[in-house]
Each structure stands twice: as structure tokens, then as C-alpha cells.
DNA sequence: GCATACATGTAAATGGTTACATGATTGG
DNA sequence: CCAATCATGTAACCATTTACATGTATGC
């Protein structure tokens, strides 16, 4: 049995996003920046310098392959393509439980077509619990400060928290429903 | 005319938060960590090491003063208090237009009692425009991908964006109303 | 006897942003 | 002629996190 080269180290969010975009097909750094801007960029957008730093790293790690493309009327470019190892790293990232933040959860949903719906449902479920706990916490705080005129400003931000915890739970419900079909 | 010592450099968000908490009164690093956890921590919470790094910097910059407190049954501690310069730096930060993120906007509201309501209303107003633009953008995208089965996952995250842009606008309305009284 | 709260820090790594640098081609 | 697009990077800086380090006092 041969051992498959493994990325032991965890992907950073930015790396995962780059892999996710690369999963659509062969792309140059410039392409990736444009694509990101128009889609996933609303959730996560790397700086140019960071992107160009990451791409060679992915190649070194065996997650992507580079190919030089000659062009006449444009500057030559390097295009990158996912390797099977890279694709595996991406799905592993997608499967990895307990997203650390909403952004991460959303990214996993965004790139979720690469993975069975059950994986996403699990991610959503885990987050639901956290969100419910948070809502509970906010409600406790609310009862403490609701009518205290001194905490007017704090109360405003708390109301933001309450509204958003509830909205997130509603979205989670809808997402679970949608992905269960 | 004497020149007042000025912090020319912008405060980082974490520094602003520390100043904000210090505005409540004299506190030790340990106190600040506890306080943050229970209140502003839901929006912004610095690591321990960062807090302990920032406090001496504030003293160096003339924004805070340090005082050693001897204790019998507890380890001795250092408590920090805002100087007038520090308070000024904080209100300048609060007044500074165009918050770069929601987090920053929320923090400014949270510490907003230190500043006339008009300042906050201006901040809210600026953000409203941005949020309306964003909602517009999302709606444009929605029309493009709504019925494309290939963008099911992207559509889910877009719906998150739409729901939240709308929720933010509702919150902005409520906040403006509340602060206009 | 052990966990927790009190109290403060250092060292190292990392992940990311901003600014700088260059240059060809296309379209108005 | 000028602006925008295509194309790729380096250098410097920064804010922040994680891990390490130490020690007392209180309450169960």
C-alpha cells in the first residue's frame, strides 16, 4: 500500500477559498481575483499580494499544478489547476466539523456542491446549537438591562445581536429545508 | 499658545475598545478582560497578551496613567485610568466618519454615550447608504441566478446576504429613531 | 488535596494589509 | 492621448493568536 502525500497542516480560510475557486477550473491569479470579486468576495476576499503568495505554496504542497501560458496580445500568464490531492484537501476542509465562524460556515455552504448534502446539514446543525445558546444568552442580558436608561447604547447593540441571532436561526431553518430535498 | 500633545496616529479598534472600557473608570488588565467578556466581548475581544501589550503603550502615548495597587490577599496589580488626552482620542475615534465595518459601527454605538447623539446619527446615516447599495447589488445578482439549479449553493448564501442586508436596514431605522429622541 | 480565581506578562509565529514596482495592449 | 485591462509580484508593516511561564490565595 502506497502512502498518499498528505497535507497534515490545516488549510487557512484563504487557502480553502482559493482551492474552492480553482475547483471550477484552471485559473490564473488574475482570473481568481476577478472571480472572487464577483462571487465569494462578498464573504471573503484576499489581498492581491496574499493570493500571489498562496498560489506557489499550493504548488509546493502538491495541491495545485502550475502551467505557463504564452499569449501574444497580453502578458504571459501562469494558470493553476487543482490536483487530486488539492481536491481532497478541499473536501476535507468542507467536512471538518465545527466551523469557527459564520463566515466559515457560509463559505462551506458556498462551495458545498463538492460534498454530499449530509455534510452540510451536519455543519448547519452544529451551528444551530451555538446560535441558540447565543440567543439565550442575549435574552438573559436583555432582562437585566432592558429598562435601565444608563444602558441605552448597550441595549441598542444588544438588539442588533438579538435580531441577528433570530435571523440566523431562520436562515438556518431555510437552508436545512432546502438542502434536505 | 501651547500645543497639546496629539496622537497623530489612528487608534486601532482594540485600542479604542480598551479606552472605551477605561472610560468607565480605573481598571486593571485583569478587570478589563473580565469586563470585556461580559459586555463588549460579544462584538470585540482582545487576547490577553494583546491587552497587556496595549496598556503600557497607552501610558507611553499619554492616553492613560498607571498606578500600582498593593494587595494583601491577592497579587498586587496595576490599575489604569484615562487621561484627558486619552478621552479626547476616544471621542475623536468615535467622531471619525465612515466606519470601516459593522463591528466598528456597533462599537461606536456601544460607547456612544460619550458623544452627542448627532455624531452617532451621522455614522448610522453613512452606513445606511452603503447597506442600501449592497442590497441593490445582491438583488441584481439574485435576478441572474435565481432559477439556475447550478447555483443552488451560491443562492443559499446570497439569501443570507439579502436577509441580513434587510435586517441591518431595519435595525438602522430603529437605531436612528431611538437616538433621535 | 485540588481546582479555580487572581494577576501579569514574554516569545514566536502567522495571517493579512498597504504601498511600491513594472510594463504591454486595447478601446474610446 | 489617456484610461482601463491584463498580468505578477516584492517589501514592509501590523495586529492578533497561541503557547509558554509563574505564583498566591481561596473555597470545596
Short mmCIF file of C-alpha atoms in Angstrom, two decimals, chain A residues 13-170:
data_model
loop_
_atom_site.label_atom_id
_atom_site.label_comp_id
_atom_site.label_asym_id
_atom_site.label_seq_id
_atom_site.Cartn_x
_atom_site.Cartn_y
_atom_site.Cartn_z
CA UNK A 13 -9.60 30.07 5.17
CA UNK A 14 -7.99 31.94 2.32
CA UNK A 15 -6.32 28.81 1.02
CA UNK A 16 -9.62 26.97 1.15
CA UNK A 17 -11.30 29.75 -0.81
CA UNK A 18 -8.59 29.65 -3.45
CA UNK A 19 -8.94 25.90 -3.75
CA UNK A 20 -12.69 26.33 -3.96
CA UNK A 21 -12.37 28.74 -6.85
CA UNK A 22 -9.81 26.54 -8.52
CA UNK A 23 -12.29 23.69 -8.33
CA UNK A 24 -14.24 25.46 -11.07
CA UNK A 25 -11.36 25.02 -13.46
CA UNK A 26 -7.94 26.23 -14.49
CA UNK A 27 -7.36 29.84 -13.48
CA UNK A 28 -4.60 32.43 -13.30
CA UNK A 29 -4.04 34.62 -10.26
CA UNK A 30 -5.60 37.48 -12.12
CA UNK A 31 -8.64 35.38 -13.02
CA UNK A 32 -9.06 34.32 -9.43
CA UNK A 33 -9.07 37.89 -8.24
CA UNK A 34 -11.75 38.82 -10.74
CA UNK A 35 -13.86 35.77 -9.96
CA UNK A 36 -13.55 36.30 -6.25
CA UNK A 37 -14.67 39.87 -6.53
CA UNK A 38 -17.86 38.87 -8.30
CA UNK A 39 -18.86 35.95 -6.14
CA UNK A 40 -17.27 34.71 -2.97
CA UNK A 41 -15.72 38.13 -2.43
CA UNK A 42 -18.84 39.20 -0.59
CA UNK A 43 -17.89 36.75 2.10
CA UNK A 44 -14.13 36.63 1.82
CA UNK A 45 -11.65 38.45 -0.33
CA UNK A 46 -7.90 38.04 -0.16
CA UNK A 47 -5.50 40.85 -0.95
CA UNK A 48 -3.72 40.57 -4.26
CA UNK A 49 -0.36 40.09 -2.64
CA UNK A 50 -1.72 37.32 -0.49
CA UNK A 51 -3.20 35.48 -3.44
CA UNK A 52 0.05 35.61 -5.35
CA UNK A 53 1.81 34.35 -2.25
CA UNK A 54 -0.57 31.45 -1.75
CA UNK A 55 -0.53 30.04 -5.27
CA UNK A 56 3.11 28.89 -5.28
CA UNK A 57 2.61 27.49 -1.81
CA UNK A 58 -0.24 25.35 -3.09
CA UNK A 59 2.03 24.07 -5.85
CA UNK A 60 4.78 23.27 -3.34
CA UNK A 61 2.31 21.38 -1.22
CA UNK A 62 1.13 19.34 -4.18
CA UNK A 63 -2.36 20.82 -4.05
CA UNK A 64 -2.18 22.52 -7.42
CA UNK A 65 -0.19 22.40 -10.61
CA UNK A 66 1.12 25.40 -12.48
CA UNK A 67 1.27 25.81 -16.22
CA UNK A 68 2.71 28.72 -18.18
CA UNK A 69 0.55 30.09 -20.95
CA UNK A 70 2.06 32.19 -23.72
CA UNK A 71 -0.04 35.00 -25.05
CA UNK A 72 0.50 37.40 -27.91
CA UNK A 73 -1.59 40.40 -27.21
CA UNK A 74 -1.48 40.03 -23.44
CA UNK A 75 1.24 39.41 -20.93
CA UNK A 76 2.03 35.72 -20.50
CA UNK A 77 0.44 34.10 -17.52
CA UNK A 78 0.57 31.21 -15.11
CA UNK A 79 -2.52 29.11 -14.77
CA UNK A 80 -3.20 26.81 -11.86
CA UNK A 81 -5.20 23.63 -11.69
CA UNK A 82 -6.27 21.50 -8.73
CA UNK A 83 -4.56 18.17 -8.26
CA UNK A 84 -6.48 15.23 -6.77
CA UNK A 85 -4.64 15.93 -3.54
CA UNK A 86 -5.83 19.51 -3.67
CA UNK A 87 -9.38 18.44 -4.25
CA UNK A 88 -9.12 16.06 -1.35
CA UNK A 89 -7.76 18.81 0.90
CA UNK A 90 -10.71 20.95 -0.05
CA UNK A 91 -13.33 18.32 0.70
CA UNK A 92 -11.58 17.53 3.96
CA UNK A 93 -11.84 21.19 4.86
CA UNK A 94 -15.51 21.16 3.93
CA UNK A 95 -16.15 18.09 6.04
CA UNK A 96 -14.22 19.26 9.05
CA UNK A 97 -16.76 19.79 11.84
CA UNK A 98 -17.44 22.89 13.91
CA UNK A 99 -16.96 25.88 11.68
CA UNK A 100 -15.29 28.57 13.77
CA UNK A 101 -17.29 31.45 12.45
CA UNK A 102 -20.27 32.39 10.36
CA UNK A 103 -18.00 33.35 7.54
CA UNK A 104 -16.55 29.89 7.52
CA UNK A 105 -19.98 28.28 7.62
CA UNK A 106 -21.15 30.40 4.72
CA UNK A 107 -18.07 29.55 2.70
CA UNK A 108 -18.65 25.89 3.27
CA UNK A 109 -22.19 26.25 2.02
CA UNK A 110 -20.98 28.30 -0.93
CA UNK A 111 -18.56 25.60 -2.04
CA UNK A 112 -20.89 22.90 -0.80
CA UNK A 113 -21.68 21.37 -4.18
CA UNK A 114 -18.41 19.45 -3.88
CA UNK A 115 -19.71 17.46 -0.96
CA UNK A 116 -22.81 15.43 -0.09
CA UNK A 117 -25.67 17.43 1.36
CA UNK A 118 -25.43 15.42 4.58
CA UNK A 119 -22.07 17.01 5.33
CA UNK A 120 -23.52 20.47 5.03
CA UNK A 121 -26.54 19.54 7.10
CA UNK A 122 -24.22 18.47 9.86
CA UNK A 123 -22.37 21.77 9.73
CA UNK A 124 -25.63 23.68 9.85
CA UNK A 125 -26.84 21.62 12.74
CA UNK A 126 -23.76 22.26 14.81
CA UNK A 127 -24.04 25.94 14.24
CA UNK A 128 -27.70 25.98 15.14
CA UNK A 129 -26.93 24.85 18.65
CA UNK A 130 -24.37 27.55 19.11
CA UNK A 131 -26.72 30.14 17.78
CA UNK A 132 -29.50 29.04 20.08
CA UNK A 133 -27.17 29.27 23.05
CA UNK A 134 -26.17 32.73 21.99
CA UNK A 135 -29.76 33.86 21.66
CA UNK A 136 -30.45 32.53 25.15
CA UNK A 137 -27.51 34.48 26.49
CA UNK A 138 -28.65 37.68 24.84
CA UNK A 139 -32.12 37.25 26.24
CA UNK A 140 -30.72 36.92 29.74
CA UNK A 141 -28.77 40.12 29.29
CA UNK A 142 -31.86 41.80 27.90
CA UNK A 143 -33.83 41.15 31.04
CA UNK A 144 -31.08 42.68 33.10
CA UNK A 145 -30.68 45.92 31.22
CA UNK A 146 -33.97 46.40 29.38
CA UNK A 147 -35.28 49.33 31.37
CA UNK A 148 -32.07 50.80 32.65
CA UNK A 149 -31.73 54.19 30.98
CA UNK A 150 -27.99 54.09 31.60
CA UNK A 151 -27.50 51.23 29.19
CA UNK A 152 -29.34 52.77 26.29
CA UNK A 153 -26.42 52.36 23.93
CA UNK A 154 -25.60 48.90 25.08
CA UNK A 155 -29.23 47.99 24.63
CA UNK A 156 -29.16 49.15 21.03
CA UNK A 157 -26.25 46.88 20.20
CA UNK A 158 -27.90 44.09 22.12
CA UNK A 159 -30.99 44.48 19.99
CA UNK A 160 -28.77 44.10 16.98
CA UNK A 161 -27.46 40.88 18.44
CA UNK A 162 -30.95 39.62 19.22
CA UNK A 163 -32.32 40.46 15.79
CA UNK A 164 -29.41 38.77 14.10
CA UNK A 165 -29.37 35.67 16.20
CA UNK A 166 -33.03 35.23 15.30
CA UNK A 167 -32.46 35.96 11.64
CA UNK A 168 -29.62 33.46 11.56
CA UNK A 169 -31.84 30.78 13.07
CA UNK A 170 -34.48 31.49 10.46
#
